[in-house]
Amino acid sequence: MSPNLVGTFWYLKDLDLWKTTKPYFINVPQHALPASQRASNEVSEPISDVPVHNMRDAGWRDDIDLCGFTYKRHDFQISTEVFKDSAAVREEYIPKVEEWLRHVTGAEIVHTLTSEVCN
């Protein structure tokens, strides 16, 4: 990735509403909710020209408490062919990722909610 790469990202819009109400998104189809229940109260806005950096070679502060996320390298090898088939992703890749996350984080339970293969 070029260090000059920029993208547009959608961020939660800064509204006074968030001072009294937490933003929410319910990840189920709208038809599964009561008619009076909205799936989300989120209001987002695009922010353009956000610099995107390649983290592979960056010096990194491994501090999830400071940054809100962390970046780790995994050491398992997997063929790129796996990513062409949804079933192969679920059977070969996801279990490796979940085991790796248990090891890295010390979590007892790791559950992948979703995965998609886009061809």
PDB file of C-alpha atoms in Angstrom:
ATOM      1  CA  MET A   1       0.000   0.000   0.000  1.00  0.00           C
ATOM      2  CA  SER A   2       1.228   3.403  -0.880  1.00  0.00           C
ATOM      3  CA  PRO A   3       1.642   5.750   2.084  1.00  0.00           C
ATOM      4  CA  ASN A   4      -0.340   8.287   0.022  1.00  0.00           C
ATOM      5  CA  LEU A   5      -3.426   6.067  -0.191  1.00  0.00           C
ATOM      6  CA  VAL A   6      -6.552   7.755   1.130  1.00  0.00           C
ATOM      7  CA  GLY A   7     -10.062   6.468   1.627  1.00  0.00           C
ATOM      8  CA  THR A   8     -13.519   7.531   2.665  1.00  0.00           C
ATOM      9  CA  PHE A   9     -14.789   6.099   5.933  1.00  0.00           C
ATOM     10  CA  TRP A  10     -18.197   6.402   7.541  1.00  0.00           C
ATOM     11  CA  TYR A  11     -18.134   7.630  11.132  1.00  0.00           C
ATOM     12  CA  LEU A  12     -20.881   8.184  13.651  1.00  0.00           C
ATOM     13  CA  LYS A  13     -22.056  11.767  13.233  1.00  0.00           C
ATOM     14  CA  ASP A  14     -21.371  14.014  16.229  1.00  0.00           C
ATOM     15  CA  LEU A  15     -24.892  14.743  17.491  1.00  0.00           C
ATOM     16  CA  ASP A  16     -26.210  16.143  20.767  1.00  0.00           C
ATOM     17  CA  LEU A  17     -28.494  13.084  20.798  1.00  0.00           C
ATOM     18  CA  TRP A  18     -25.527  10.897  21.845  1.00  0.00           C
ATOM     19  CA  LYS A  19     -25.250  12.827  25.132  1.00  0.00           C
ATOM     20  CA  THR A  20     -28.505  11.241  26.311  1.00  0.00           C
ATOM     21  CA  THR A  21     -29.012   8.210  24.054  1.00  0.00           C
ATOM     22  CA  LYS A  22     -26.514   5.531  23.085  1.00  0.00           C
ATOM     23  CA  PRO A  23     -26.291   4.750  19.383  1.00  0.00           C
ATOM     24  CA  TYR A  24     -27.358   1.207  18.567  1.00  0.00           C
ATOM     25  CA  PHE A  25     -27.592  -1.198  15.656  1.00  0.00           C
ATOM     26  CA  ILE A  26     -29.530  -4.462  15.942  1.00  0.00           C
ATOM     27  CA  ASN A  27     -28.029  -6.937  13.483  1.00  0.00           C
ATOM     28  CA  VAL A  28     -31.182  -8.844  12.555  1.00  0.00           C
ATOM     29  CA  PRO A  29     -33.534  -8.378   9.610  1.00  0.00           C
ATOM     30  CA  GLN A  30     -36.061  -5.597  10.181  1.00  0.00           C
ATOM     31  CA  HIS A  31     -38.939  -8.053   9.665  1.00  0.00           C
ATOM     32  CA  ALA A  32     -37.753 -10.011  12.731  1.00  0.00           C
ATOM     33  CA  LEU A  33     -38.263  -6.974  14.971  1.00  0.00           C
ATOM     34  CA  PRO A  34     -41.535  -5.608  16.318  1.00  0.00           C
ATOM     35  CA  ALA A  35     -43.052  -3.050  13.939  1.00  0.00           C
ATOM     36  CA  SER A  36     -42.317  -0.232  16.383  1.00  0.00           C
ATOM     37  CA  GLN A  37     -38.635  -1.194  16.812  1.00  0.00           C
ATOM     38  CA  ARG A  38     -36.101   0.422  14.503  1.00  0.00           C
ATOM     39  CA  ALA A  39     -33.025  -1.659  13.705  1.00  0.00           C
ATOM     40  CA  SER A  40     -30.782   1.347  14.306  1.00  0.00           C
ATOM     41  CA  ASN A  41     -30.709   4.913  15.503  1.00  0.00           C
ATOM     42  CA  GLU A  42     -27.246   5.500  14.049  1.00  0.00           C
ATOM     43  CA  VAL A  43     -26.562   8.573  11.948  1.00  0.00           C
ATOM     44  CA  SER A  44     -23.288   8.338  10.059  1.00  0.00           C
ATOM     45  CA  GLU A  45     -21.396  10.697   7.806  1.00  0.00           C
ATOM     46  CA  PRO A  46     -18.607  10.114   5.288  1.00  0.00           C
ATOM     47  CA  ILE A  47     -15.184  11.491   6.113  1.00  0.00           C
ATOM     48  CA  SER A  48     -13.009  11.739   3.005  1.00  0.00           C
ATOM     49  CA  ASP A  49      -9.261  11.806   2.442  1.00  0.00           C
ATOM     50  CA  VAL A  50      -8.465   9.659   5.482  1.00  0.00           C
ATOM     51  CA  PRO A  51      -4.856   8.392   5.167  1.00  0.00           C
ATOM     52  CA  VAL A  52      -4.585   4.598   4.999  1.00  0.00           C
ATOM     53  CA  HIS A  53      -1.244   3.081   6.016  1.00  0.00           C
ATOM     54  CA  ASN A  54       0.194  -0.397   5.583  1.00  0.00           C
ATOM     55  CA  MET A  55       0.582  -1.669   9.154  1.00  0.00           C
ATOM     56  CA  ARG A  56       2.856  -4.564   8.189  1.00  0.00           C
ATOM     57  CA  ASP A  57       6.008  -2.460   8.383  1.00  0.00           C
ATOM     58  CA  ALA A  58       4.886   0.170  10.868  1.00  0.00           C
ATOM     59  CA  GLY A  59       6.237   0.429  14.356  1.00  0.00           C
ATOM     60  CA  TRP A  60       3.217  -0.286  16.522  1.00  0.00           C
ATOM     61  CA  ARG A  61       2.204   0.436  20.072  1.00  0.00           C
ATOM     62  CA  ASP A  62       0.605  -2.787  21.159  1.00  0.00           C
ATOM     63  CA  ASP A  63      -1.828  -1.103  23.522  1.00  0.00           C
ATOM     64  CA  ILE A  64      -5.495  -1.935  23.040  1.00  0.00           C
ATOM     65  CA  ASP A  65      -6.408   0.227  26.058  1.00  0.00           C
ATOM     66  CA  LEU A  66      -4.827   3.295  24.456  1.00  0.00           C
ATOM     67  CA  CYS A  67      -5.817   2.752  20.829  1.00  0.00           C
ATOM     68  CA  GLY A  68      -9.083   0.806  21.098  1.00  0.00           C
ATOM     69  CA  PHE A  69      -7.682  -1.962  18.913  1.00  0.00           C
ATOM     70  CA  THR A  70      -4.453  -3.829  18.411  1.00  0.00           C
ATOM     71  CA  TYR A  71      -2.545  -5.269  15.479  1.00  0.00           C
ATOM     72  CA  LYS A  72      -1.021  -8.732  15.625  1.00  0.00           C
ATOM     73  CA  ARG A  73       0.595 -10.999  13.074  1.00  0.00           C
ATOM     74  CA  HIS A  74      -0.550 -14.589  12.821  1.00  0.00           C
ATOM     75  CA  ASP A  75       1.807 -17.428  12.050  1.00  0.00           C
ATOM     76  CA  PHE A  76      -0.521 -19.947  10.433  1.00  0.00           C
ATOM     77  CA  GLN A  77      -0.305 -20.623   6.720  1.00  0.00           C
ATOM     78  CA  ILE A  78      -3.376 -21.025   4.563  1.00  0.00           C
ATOM     79  CA  SER A  79      -3.789 -21.293   0.809  1.00  0.00           C
ATOM     80  CA  THR A  80      -5.424 -18.385  -0.982  1.00  0.00           C
ATOM     81  CA  GLU A  81      -7.653 -20.993  -2.660  1.00  0.00           C
ATOM     82  CA  VAL A  82      -9.506 -21.373   0.640  1.00  0.00           C
ATOM     83  CA  PHE A  83     -10.863 -17.835   0.287  1.00  0.00           C
ATOM     84  CA  LYS A  84     -12.691 -18.712  -2.925  1.00  0.00           C
ATOM     85  CA  ASP A  85     -15.107 -21.055  -1.142  1.00  0.00           C
ATOM     86  CA  SER A  86     -17.365 -20.119   1.790  1.00  0.00           C
ATOM     87  CA  ALA A  87     -17.435 -23.670   3.155  1.00  0.00           C
ATOM     88  CA  ALA A  88     -13.634 -23.896   3.072  1.00  0.00           C
ATOM     89  CA  VAL A  89     -13.359 -20.570   4.911  1.00  0.00           C
ATOM     90  CA  ARG A  90     -15.689 -21.862   7.651  1.00  0.00           C
ATOM     91  CA  GLU A  91     -13.988 -25.276   7.884  1.00  0.00           C
ATOM     92  CA  GLU A  92     -10.302 -24.337   7.501  1.00  0.00           C
ATOM     93  CA  TYR A  93      -9.735 -20.638   8.147  1.00  0.00           C
ATOM     94  CA  ILE A  94     -12.220 -19.647  10.859  1.00  0.00           C
ATOM     95  CA  PRO A  95     -11.164 -22.414  13.314  1.00  0.00           C
ATOM     96  CA  LYS A  96      -7.514 -21.337  12.952  1.00  0.00           C
ATOM     97  CA  VAL A  97      -8.419 -17.685  13.530  1.00  0.00           C
ATOM     98  CA  GLU A  98     -10.521 -18.541  16.586  1.00  0.00           C
ATOM     99  CA  GLU A  99      -7.751 -20.693  18.088  1.00  0.00           C
ATOM    100  CA  TRP A 100      -5.187 -17.962  17.405  1.00  0.00           C
ATOM    101  CA  LEU A 101      -7.424 -15.347  19.061  1.00  0.00           C
ATOM    102  CA  ARG A 102      -7.815 -17.567  22.144  1.00  0.00           C
ATOM    103  CA  HIS A 103      -4.035 -17.877  22.339  1.00  0.00           C
ATOM    104  CA  VAL A 104      -3.292 -14.167  21.757  1.00  0.00           C
ATOM    105  CA  THR A 105      -5.997 -12.748  24.017  1.00  0.00           C
ATOM    106  CA  GLY A 106      -6.325 -15.473  26.633  1.00  0.00           C
ATOM    107  CA  ALA A 107     -10.060 -15.605  25.917  1.00  0.00           C
ATOM    108  CA  GLU A 108     -11.813 -18.821  26.849  1.00  0.00           C
ATOM    109  CA  ILE A 109     -14.548 -18.393  24.254  1.00  0.00           C
ATOM    110  CA  VAL A 110     -14.134 -16.975  20.752  1.00  0.00           C
ATOM    111  CA  HIS A 111     -17.030 -17.109  18.330  1.00  0.00           C
ATOM    112  CA  THR A 112     -17.018 -15.822  14.765  1.00  0.00           C
ATOM    113  CA  LEU A 113     -20.376 -14.281  13.995  1.00  0.00           C
ATOM    114  CA  THR A 114     -20.091 -14.096  10.227  1.00  0.00           C
ATOM    115  CA  SER A 115     -17.803 -14.517   7.276  1.00  0.00           C
ATOM    116  CA  GLU A 116     -18.367 -13.799   3.606  1.00  0.00           C
ATOM    117  CA  VAL A 117     -16.621 -14.781   0.424  1.00  0.00           C
ATOM    118  CA  CYS A 118     -16.886 -12.132  -2.280  1.00  0.00           C
ATOM    119  CA  ASN A 119     -16.034 -13.319  -5.754  1.00  0.00           C
TER     120      ASN A 119
END
